[in-house]
Structures are given as structure tokens and as C-alpha cells.
XYZ file of C-alpha atoms in Angstrom:
554
model
C -9.467 13.457 -37.533
C -8.957 16.204 -34.975
C -6.407 15.273 -32.308
C -5.549 16.728 -28.932
C -1.950 16.860 -30.113
C -2.929 19.320 -32.867
C -2.515 21.995 -30.206
C 1.252 21.505 -30.303
C 1.746 20.339 -33.913
C -0.471 22.591 -36.038
C -0.383 26.288 -36.857
C 2.141 29.068 -37.311
C 2.390 29.727 -33.587
C 3.607 26.177 -32.971
C 6.895 26.494 -34.857
C 8.882 26.372 -31.567
C 6.979 23.312 -30.338
C 7.495 21.499 -33.638
C 11.196 22.339 -33.558
C 11.492 20.731 -30.125
C 9.530 17.673 -31.249
C 11.827 17.266 -34.264
C 14.735 17.407 -31.795
C 13.411 14.185 -30.235
C 13.823 12.420 -33.581
C 10.300 12.769 -34.990
C 9.698 13.248 -38.692
C 7.187 15.589 -40.326
C 4.970 12.590 -41.061
C 4.951 11.666 -37.357
C 3.301 14.963 -36.493
C 0.126 13.825 -38.260
C -0.136 10.635 -36.197
C -1.751 10.162 -32.756
C 0.657 10.900 -29.910
C 0.489 8.080 -27.376
C 2.081 8.343 -23.964
C 3.455 5.268 -22.210
C 3.316 5.986 -18.476
C 5.859 3.448 -17.258
C 6.537 2.724 -13.595
C 9.741 0.824 -14.338
C 12.122 0.904 -11.400
C 14.961 -1.188 -10.034
C 13.384 -0.919 -6.566
C 10.322 -3.156 -6.997
C 10.256 -6.814 -8.098
C 6.953 -6.222 -9.854
C 8.550 -3.565 -12.049
C 12.133 -4.629 -12.764
C 11.086 -6.483 -15.946
C 9.186 -3.630 -17.565
C 11.797 -2.559 -20.136
C 10.871 -5.332 -22.622
C 7.193 -4.558 -22.043
C 7.820 -0.895 -22.838
C 9.384 -1.954 -26.134
C 6.475 -4.266 -26.900
C 3.983 -1.461 -26.280
C 6.032 0.883 -28.480
C 6.010 -1.648 -31.305
C 2.266 -2.015 -31.009
C 1.708 1.737 -31.088
C 3.882 2.096 -34.187
C 2.142 -0.842 -35.857
C -1.193 0.803 -35.118
C -0.090 4.041 -36.752
C 0.743 6.097 -33.678
C 3.856 7.674 -32.199
C 4.993 6.540 -28.748
C 6.468 8.581 -25.915
C 7.698 6.829 -22.774
C 7.691 8.833 -19.564
C 8.500 7.673 -16.056
C 6.233 7.335 -13.030
C 7.732 6.414 -9.644
C 6.550 3.569 -7.480
C 6.758 2.337 -3.906
C 7.015 -1.321 -2.898
C 4.615 -1.791 -0.001
C 6.390 -4.947 1.104
C 9.665 -3.054 1.537
C 7.969 0.017 3.044
C 5.937 -2.115 5.483
C 6.314 -1.831 9.233
C 8.268 1.435 9.454
C 7.917 5.133 8.604
C 8.148 4.404 4.883
C 4.577 3.116 4.850
C 3.305 6.641 5.540
C 4.120 7.431 1.916
C 2.435 4.539 0.152
C -1.174 5.735 -0.094
C 0.042 9.310 -0.540
C 1.887 8.190 -3.688
C -1.390 7.077 -5.325
C -2.635 10.634 -5.618
C 0.787 11.991 -6.548
C 0.939 9.487 -9.419
C -2.454 10.658 -10.675
C -1.277 14.269 -10.503
C 1.996 13.543 -12.310
C 0.262 11.788 -15.189
C -2.248 14.624 -15.452
C 0.620 17.126 -15.656
C 2.590 15.269 -18.338
C -0.388 14.311 -20.519
C -1.988 17.760 -20.340
C 1.227 19.733 -20.848
C 2.165 17.693 -23.933
C -1.372 17.299 -25.330
C -1.122 13.525 -25.700
C -3.935 11.793 -27.544
C -3.903 8.466 -25.720
C -2.223 6.657 -22.887
C -0.909 3.182 -22.120
C -0.345 2.718 -18.397
C 2.370 0.165 -17.638
C 1.958 -0.649 -13.961
C 1.824 -3.481 -11.454
C 1.805 -2.643 -7.774
C -0.510 -1.566 -5.008
C -0.967 2.201 -5.335
C 0.487 2.635 -8.815
C -2.338 0.907 -10.686
C -5.162 2.861 -9.012
C -3.179 6.099 -9.310
C -2.840 5.591 -13.052
C -6.524 4.726 -13.441
C -7.469 7.822 -11.445
C -5.439 9.957 -13.853
C -6.957 8.376 -16.947
C -10.469 8.864 -15.590
C -9.706 12.470 -14.663
C -8.264 13.265 -18.099
C -10.977 11.299 -19.942
C -8.689 10.316 -22.809
C -8.388 6.907 -24.492
C -6.266 4.665 -22.296
C -5.329 1.051 -21.603
C -3.802 -0.507 -18.493
C -1.045 -3.093 -18.906
C -0.289 -4.748 -15.581
C 3.139 -6.379 -15.673
C 2.031 -9.683 -14.168
C 2.322 -11.815 -11.026
C 5.467 -13.541 -9.817
C 5.719 -17.307 -9.954
C 5.779 -19.193 -6.660
C 8.997 -19.898 -4.815
C 10.034 -23.393 -3.736
C 11.311 -24.900 -0.514
C 11.689 -28.592 -1.203
C 8.306 -29.587 -2.630
C 6.522 -26.725 -0.883
C 5.257 -23.726 -2.865
C 6.253 -20.408 -1.313
C 4.713 -16.944 -1.403
C 5.767 -13.639 0.116
C 3.220 -13.145 2.896
C 2.800 -16.693 4.149
C 6.483 -17.535 4.043
C 8.132 -14.297 5.175
C 5.762 -12.019 7.118
C 4.052 -14.901 8.916
C 7.388 -16.691 9.275
C 8.523 -13.892 11.629
C 5.897 -14.970 14.154
C 6.648 -18.654 13.565
C 10.339 -18.048 14.276
C 9.543 -16.114 17.445
C 7.298 -19.002 18.521
C 10.113 -21.496 17.803
C 8.286 -23.461 15.092
C 11.140 -22.879 12.627
C 14.850 -22.279 13.122
C 17.195 -19.669 11.641
C 18.281 -21.994 8.842
C 14.730 -22.536 7.592
C 13.929 -18.835 8.004
C 16.961 -17.966 5.867
C 15.848 -20.413 3.167
C 12.361 -18.931 3.175
C 13.539 -15.355 2.786
C 15.905 -16.344 -0.026
C 13.401 -18.457 -1.971
C 9.942 -16.973 -1.323
C 10.302 -14.433 -4.146
C 12.181 -16.112 -7.025
C 12.104 -13.231 -9.488
C 10.172 -10.506 -11.259
C 6.472 -9.906 -10.773
C 3.881 -8.766 -8.283
C 3.579 -10.854 -5.104
C 1.994 -14.231 -5.812
C -1.280 -14.165 -3.887
C -4.423 -12.094 -4.266
C -2.865 -9.181 -2.434
C -3.542 -5.553 -3.407
C -1.380 -5.447 -6.541
C -3.030 -8.468 -8.119
C -6.451 -7.428 -6.833
C -6.156 -4.118 -8.681
C -4.891 -5.888 -11.805
C -8.016 -8.059 -11.737
C -10.201 -5.009 -11.071
C -8.636 -3.193 -14.045
C -9.481 -6.062 -16.367
C -12.991 -6.551 -14.988
C -13.575 -2.800 -15.314
C -12.804 -3.104 -19.015
C -9.565 -1.104 -18.923
C -7.168 -4.004 -19.691
C -7.194 -6.565 -22.467
C -8.573 -10.027 -21.610
C -6.165 -12.264 -19.624
C -3.865 -9.340 -18.818
C -4.356 -9.465 -15.038
C -3.255 -13.056 -14.418
C -0.780 -13.594 -17.259
C 2.575 -14.164 -15.625
C 5.385 -11.638 -15.456
C 7.773 -14.109 -17.099
C 5.439 -15.110 -19.935
C 5.606 -14.371 -23.629
C 1.842 -13.896 -23.438
C 2.437 -10.812 -21.316
C 4.601 -9.312 -24.077
C 1.934 -10.137 -26.667
C -0.689 -8.413 -24.522
C 1.585 -5.382 -24.204
C 2.008 -5.258 -27.991
C -1.742 -5.599 -28.611
C -2.452 -2.906 -26.028
C -0.209 -0.500 -27.946
C -2.031 -1.290 -31.178
C -5.434 -1.067 -29.609
C -4.979 2.325 -27.932
C -4.401 3.963 -31.322
C -7.692 2.499 -32.490
C -9.409 3.877 -29.385
C -8.059 7.326 -30.212
C -9.349 7.154 -33.769
C -12.783 6.030 -32.542
C -12.789 8.567 -29.689
C -13.466 5.869 -27.079
C -12.363 7.714 -23.987
C -11.905 6.260 -20.515
C -15.173 7.563 -19.062
C -17.111 5.826 -21.838
C -15.698 2.580 -20.444
C -15.546 3.428 -16.729
C -19.302 3.733 -16.210
C -21.406 2.958 -13.155
C -22.253 -0.473 -14.564
C -18.582 -1.195 -15.300
C -17.643 -0.341 -11.712
C -20.352 -2.694 -10.448
C -18.923 -5.431 -12.676
C -15.451 -4.796 -11.269
C -16.701 -4.942 -7.684
C -18.591 -8.168 -8.420
C -15.480 -9.857 -9.803
C -13.495 -8.542 -6.843
C -16.022 -10.027 -4.391
C -16.060 -13.361 -6.247
C -12.268 -13.523 -6.028
C -12.001 -12.421 -2.393
C -9.663 -9.526 -3.147
C -7.852 -7.058 -0.919
C -9.781 -4.665 1.315
C -7.729 -1.903 -0.305
C -10.096 -2.087 -3.260
C -12.595 -0.345 -0.950
C -10.254 2.659 -1.029
C -9.150 2.525 -4.637
C -12.326 1.744 -6.575
C -14.244 4.672 -5.001
C -11.273 6.964 -5.690
C -11.117 5.912 -9.359
C -14.885 6.237 -9.677
C -14.736 9.698 -8.118
C -12.381 10.827 -10.895
C -14.762 9.335 -13.475
C -17.701 11.252 -12.033
C -19.342 8.102 -10.654
C -20.378 7.701 -7.013
C -19.281 4.429 -5.419
C -19.586 3.993 -1.655
C -18.991 1.264 0.918
C -22.658 0.270 0.956
C -22.398 -0.726 -2.707
C -19.514 -3.076 -1.881
C -21.552 -4.731 0.839
C -24.679 -5.007 -1.334
C -22.764 -6.646 -4.182
C -20.811 -8.893 -1.810
C -24.039 -10.121 -0.201
C -25.320 -11.423 -3.545
C -22.015 -12.593 -5.056
C -20.607 -16.017 -4.104
C -16.900 -16.365 -3.334
C -15.770 -18.823 -6.022
C -11.975 -18.891 -5.701
C -9.670 -19.863 -2.845
C -6.639 -17.651 -3.324
C -3.975 -16.772 -0.766
C -3.804 -15.245 1.788
C -7.115 -16.677 2.977
C -7.128 -19.657 0.625
C -4.950 -22.254 -1.044
C -4.100 -21.104 -4.563
C -1.838 -18.489 -6.134
C -2.264 -16.190 -9.135
C -0.355 -18.640 -11.299
C -3.107 -21.172 -10.566
C -5.775 -18.626 -11.509
C -3.908 -17.938 -14.745
C -3.785 -21.588 -15.769
C -7.419 -22.025 -14.757
C -8.491 -19.371 -17.276
C -7.852 -16.025 -15.613
C -10.381 -13.228 -15.192
C -12.371 -14.162 -18.338
C -13.063 -17.552 -16.744
C -14.202 -15.871 -13.521
C -16.467 -13.635 -15.603
C -17.806 -16.742 -17.323
C -19.021 -18.024 -13.956
C -20.686 -14.666 -13.265
C -21.938 -13.880 -16.769
C -25.637 -13.976 -15.909
C -25.094 -11.263 -13.289
C -22.674 -8.989 -15.160
C -23.730 -5.904 -17.080
C -22.821 -5.915 -20.776
C -20.336 -3.046 -21.064
C -17.834 -1.971 -23.695
C -14.164 -2.600 -22.952
C -10.843 -1.438 -24.366
C -10.540 -4.732 -26.257
C -13.423 -3.996 -28.628
C -15.374 -6.923 -27.172
C -18.182 -6.400 -24.704
C -18.184 -7.924 -21.238
C -20.660 -10.649 -22.142
C -18.681 -11.632 -25.251
C -15.504 -12.024 -23.204
C -17.303 -14.034 -20.526
C -19.103 -16.376 -22.936
C -15.958 -17.168 -24.955
C -13.820 -17.939 -21.887
C -12.652 -21.468 -21.126
C -12.506 -22.749 -17.550
C -9.611 -25.178 -17.175
C -9.953 -26.019 -13.478
C -13.314 -26.286 -11.711
C -11.651 -26.290 -8.303
C -9.599 -23.115 -8.749
C -12.608 -21.308 -10.262
C -15.728 -22.959 -8.907
C -19.288 -22.605 -10.145
C -21.647 -20.441 -8.125
C -23.446 -23.546 -6.882
C -20.195 -24.980 -5.513
C -18.816 -21.682 -4.163
C -16.347 -21.604 -1.288
C -18.638 -19.118 0.484
C -22.164 -17.930 -0.249
C -21.101 -14.297 0.014
C -18.249 -12.340 -1.519
C -14.899 -11.491 -0.041
C -15.634 -8.237 1.785
C -18.106 -7.210 4.467
C -18.794 -3.681 5.696
C -19.511 -3.320 9.412
C -21.442 -0.490 11.072
C -22.065 0.261 14.717
C -21.216 2.676 17.499
C -17.505 2.016 16.891
C -17.750 2.608 13.123
C -20.729 4.888 12.349
C -19.452 5.500 8.810
C -18.346 1.922 8.242
C -15.396 -0.421 8.610
C -14.117 -3.116 6.267
C -13.145 -6.752 6.781
C -12.049 -9.464 4.354
C -14.599 -12.033 5.489
C -13.398 -14.671 3.032
C -10.135 -14.824 5.024
C -11.862 -15.300 8.396
C -12.505 -18.761 9.820
C -16.070 -19.763 10.660
C -15.488 -19.761 14.421
C -14.229 -16.145 14.343
C -17.114 -14.672 12.342
C -18.562 -13.504 15.662
C -16.132 -12.490 18.373
C -16.248 -10.560 21.625
C -13.055 -9.631 23.421
C -11.318 -7.145 25.701
C -9.614 -4.169 24.105
C -5.854 -3.665 24.224
C -5.278 -0.171 22.866
C -2.244 1.220 21.017
C -1.774 4.652 19.475
C 0.622 3.474 16.772
C 1.497 0.391 14.769
C 4.987 0.271 16.274
C 3.636 0.094 19.831
C 1.283 -2.731 18.863
C 4.000 -4.651 17.030
C 6.348 -4.414 20.011
C 3.624 -5.763 22.296
C 2.867 -8.644 19.943
C 6.510 -9.652 19.630
C 6.997 -9.340 23.413
C 4.137 -11.820 23.998
C 1.897 -9.211 25.632
C -1.130 -10.206 23.546
C -3.175 -13.170 24.717
C -6.270 -15.085 23.687
C -9.543 -13.200 23.887
C -8.061 -9.759 23.205
C -9.048 -7.235 20.554
C -5.940 -5.310 19.529
C -6.935 -1.705 18.757
C -4.476 0.330 16.666
C -5.583 3.939 16.207
C -4.305 7.295 14.977
C -3.215 5.453 11.826
C -6.027 6.689 9.545
C -5.636 8.896 6.458
C -5.109 12.013 8.601
C -3.783 10.493 11.784
C -1.136 8.295 10.195
C -0.824 10.305 8.128
C -1.188 8.110 5.070
C -3.238 5.243 6.521
C -0.456 2.695 6.880
C -0.994 -0.992 6.152
C -0.816 -3.323 9.141
C 0.528 -6.510 7.590
C 3.400 -6.855 10.055
C 1.227 -7.112 13.198
C -1.531 -9.164 11.543
C 0.954 -11.622 10.052
C 2.830 -11.840 13.350
C -0.403 -12.745 15.156
C -1.055 -15.531 12.653
C 2.531 -16.748 12.877
C 2.276 -16.840 16.682
C -0.821 -19.010 16.447
C -3.229 -16.278 17.635
C -5.156 -15.880 14.382
C -8.044 -17.935 15.765
C -8.271 -16.266 19.180
C -7.321 -12.589 18.789
C -8.982 -9.880 16.682
C -7.534 -6.576 15.491
C -9.269 -3.338 14.578
C -7.751 -0.134 13.233
C -8.536 3.134 11.522
C -5.545 2.270 9.343
C -5.697 -0.385 6.671
C -4.430 -3.838 5.876
C -2.325 -5.353 3.168
C -4.096 -7.646 0.757
C -2.001 -10.301 2.470
C -3.857 -10.001 5.781
C -6.031 -12.850 7.006
C -8.091 -13.433 10.115
C -10.561 -11.257 12.071
C -8.916 -7.946 11.205
C -11.194 -4.923 10.779
C -9.759 -1.861 9.037
C -10.833 1.520 7.649
C -12.756 2.247 10.877
C -14.519 5.540 10.157
C -14.541 8.220 11.405
C -10.883 7.854 12.326
C -9.415 8.659 15.729
C -7.657 11.844 14.585
C -11.001 13.548 13.905
C -12.564 12.288 17.128
C -14.165 9.109 15.858
C -15.388 6.613 18.481
C -12.227 4.528 18.104
C -10.418 7.405 19.871
C -12.546 6.760 22.957
C -11.732 3.076 23.460
C -9.864 2.198 26.663
C -7.984 -0.935 27.744
C -10.402 -3.567 28.991
C -13.446 -2.283 27.109
C -15.494 -5.063 25.542
C -15.755 -5.024 21.732
C -18.053 -7.218 19.638
C -17.385 -8.039 15.990
C -20.369 -9.622 14.232
C -19.592 -10.224 10.575
C -22.860 -11.964 9.615
C -24.759 -9.200 11.432
C -22.519 -6.535 9.821
C -21.882 -4.783 13.143
C -18.894 -3.480 15.101
C -19.771 -2.271 18.578
C -18.040 -0.971 21.662
C -20.007 -2.360 24.621
C -19.820 0.807 26.687
C -22.792 2.968 27.669
C -23.631 6.184 25.822
C -23.175 8.143 29.040
C -19.591 6.925 29.507
C -18.751 7.556 25.855
C -20.182 11.079 26.122
C -17.942 11.827 29.111
C -14.920 10.431 27.303
C -15.750 12.500 24.227
C -15.950 15.697 26.286
C -12.528 14.972 27.802
C -10.889 13.967 24.494
C -8.422 16.282 22.798
C -6.794 15.610 19.425
C -3.095 14.759 19.679
C -0.473 16.805 17.927
C 0.132 15.687 14.320
C 2.888 13.085 14.077
C 4.423 14.782 11.048
C 4.330 18.554 10.498
C 6.395 19.075 7.351
C 6.624 18.000 3.723
C 4.128 16.137 1.599
C 2.709 14.130 4.500
C 1.719 17.296 6.335
C -0.005 18.693 3.253
C -1.709 15.367 2.645
C -3.119 15.227 6.191
C -4.759 18.618 5.709
C -6.494 17.651 2.450
C -7.360 13.948 2.700
C -10.920 12.754 3.269
C -12.104 9.802 5.341
C -11.403 6.175 4.419
C -15.092 5.517 3.750
C -14.865 8.096 0.955
C -11.792 6.483 -0.608
C -9.260 8.750 1.147
C -9.382 11.129 -1.816
C -7.937 14.619 -1.656
C -9.994 17.789 -1.518
C -9.011 21.262 -2.623
C -9.629 22.732 0.820
């Protein structure tokens, strides 16, 4: 079998390389085995990653058992929850593409034959998948698992509902300082990704549905022995993929991406998947656009009720049967694709057991007839905007209100906390897109504050930035084109009437063409907020949100 690693282990000219490999402790026999990289995002900074050391060891054992040689290398990560609401959030989306670049550099420079990607959180998982698709080598994703729920008396706690939204509840006077302190101490009881179907867990589910993780990986809990067994099996399995030359692009096909989107819509996942799935597909040479999300969502029922818009947590999904059980409900609609497990999609779906018909409903008893995401077009979003419709109440599916415009998240947040936002308003936050941000910051702090203040049923929010997977309510993000490039959102003024029509799939500014033309002629782009470092370079190269905010070479 010819291996990529032969470039550094075979031939007279490779004496220096072999000498350096022997210095790492390898034997001569090891040089004939597949070299498998373990891209690990272990860090002490992120709860979803602090428990990865035992998983690294489990993967190593699996690789050795499978006949390969393992090499752990580090990949950094950012915790969106910690970076939220301040300048740190500028760096979150930027890190996705940096992670892809770092993995490309390490794997290519060292001629690795296969890759196990140990990941868990929001931008790290898609960044790793982007790299694997770009490199087109055999690879498997091991997501490190969701956190268990916290407890406050008999009440289950989760990060978003019981900390971010609690800020607004405290400001409103619904809870006191003592209860707030208990919530912040107990909402996150230990290791794992945040408990609801926020972006981290959404991308874990997408990875499994795409065929890039072993069955049950996405929902198996961070604290579980099953997670270690999955890590071990993933190490074994990647060596087999190398020997059979099953590379990532053979798995990440157009049909596999459609399967992943369908599962995402059935779950009601984060709107961030509308950025990440197209970016991963782009690296795999597959075109995925916003219209595909809307088409699949329109024909896919929403069959789970997971936080933030619903009742259950990832631990409930796990005990109900995980992603295989969701696929079982959708099996008649899924394409039959190969996966890293060696079993095809249909085989996994048919063999799955559904343990709770309420957590994972049948299509006939779905929570909603359509999937989790809707894409809105109109004179305010000619290239599209995204909303998590499964997290919007029925009475807010159509809403018309007066615009209150802010040119930054901080300005909007200050107004919300100072009680300057009232019923019937549409909060507009602009110049927060991929270029304008730069980095397209998540807006969980203002959206959660609105809910906590009791305005989630009477105030809407639109932005050219994006939302956390934890956002609920009538919040429209990814408005494209963004304000920084002169998109219509840059022309909105205080008091303008805006109509959001989710069933009609429209987002319109109720201002005449003549007025908008005059405003456009008078508009001038503001100076960039940041003019140095990686954020400045990113702003010059990043594409629009409707294209996945991928980087170009220009």
C-alpha cells in the first residue's frame, strides 16, 4: 500500500527526516504503518474541551490497535460564551478559517495519512471539517460531547436560559441577587458543550448526519464511558479508512450534505449552520447555498423540541436514541450514503431504536410542519437573511414594527438594559457583518436580554451579524448584503417601518424606492472599526454571509 507518509519515510534522501522521526520514539517498524494525526483542541479555557486528555488517549489506543501510529498536535479554540458581548467575539468566526489553515499546514508538512479531529465547540468543529475536506484525506470527527444539565432545586438548568436570559430577568426584578448567584454557579456543572441545541451541538449533529462521525457520537455525553469507546473505535476505524483509501470527499458528497441539512432542519439547529455547512461544502467542491436550506426546511418537519426554542436538552436526545433515532424518523427521505463507520446511512437509520416518542416525534406528530430555519428575501435582504423559525412563537411569525437603529452591538445592548426598547420596535443592529464587524459577532447578549425582560413576544431584532444557537424569538440574522458594503440595511433610519413575514419568506423595509435611492446616493461607508492584525486582514478577504463567510485569495 502506497501511503502519503512515504514521502518522509522512504528513500535515501529521507535519512534526515527518518532520524527526526526516530527522535520522537518511533521504531523502524512504525515507519511502515499509516501515520495518523490527532488534531486535538484540548484547552483549559473551554468547558467543552477540558476533558479531552482521556479522549486523546482513547483515540491513540484505537489507532495503535488498528495498526497505525498516532501523532497528537494542538489546535486552539475560543469559547463563544466567554467571548460573547465584548470585543472578543470579533475573533470567533475568524478562528474557524485559521483552524482550517493550521490543520492544512501540519498535515501537509508532515505528510500524514489520516486524521482524527477531536473537537467540540462552535467554530472548531466546522474549521476541522473544512480542513479535512480541503485536504481530501481519510478523517473522522470525534466531538467531545454535551454537558449534563445543572440543577437549582428540582429545576434543570442550562447555560443560555439560566444565565444569559437571567441577566434580563434580574434587571426586570423577577429574580434577586441570591438566585442569580445560584444560577451562575450551577448552570454549568462540569465538562462538555453547552446543554441545548446551540451551535456546538448543532455542528456535532451535522458531523454525524454528514457521515463524518461514528453513530451516536454527537449526543453521547461528555462524562460517559460511551464517549471514550467511540473515541477508541474512531482511532481504529480511521486506519481502516486509510487502507481502503476512503477519503473525506468520498463521504462529503452533495447527497451527504443534503442529509446533514435535513437532520439539522428536523432538529431545529442553530442558524450558524447556514454559515458553516456552505463553508465546509465549498472546501469539498460542493455548492450549497441558502436556497437549499430553505427548500429542505420547507419539506422537513421539525420533530424535536430542544432548547433554546423548546423543552429538552441534548442529554434527553441522547437517551431518546441520538442522531440515529432522528435519522430513523427521516429514513424514507434520506439519501443512502457511505459513512466513516462502514455502514451506509440507511443501515444506520433502520437499525436505530427510538426510546422516547415525545423527544423524537414521528413526522406525523411533528412539533412544526416545517424545519427549523427559514430564509427571508426582500428589499432589506436581497441576497437573503436567516431566522430560526422553530424558536419563534406563532403570534410573531408575522410582525411589523418601527425601526430603532444601532451601529454596534454595544450601543444596542446599552439601550436594551436602559429600558429604551419598547413593544412594537424592530431593533436593527448593523455594521456587524463579516466585513463590518469584522468577524460577524453573535448577538446572544441582546437577544437573551430582550427575552429576559419579557419583550420576546413584542420586539423583533434584525442584524447583518449573526446569532448564537441559543437565540430564540423573532431575530433575523445574516442580512445580506451587509451594511459595510452598502447593503439596504445601511439605509434604515429610526422610525422606518419593517415587516417580517416568516411564512411568506420576506423581509421588507416599507420605504419607497425613491427615498431609498436618495439615501443610497448620500451613504458613505464608515471607517473600518479595526485596522490592524488578523481582523483587518480578514475583513479584506471575507465574502458575504450568504456565501458562508468564506475567505477569498483576493
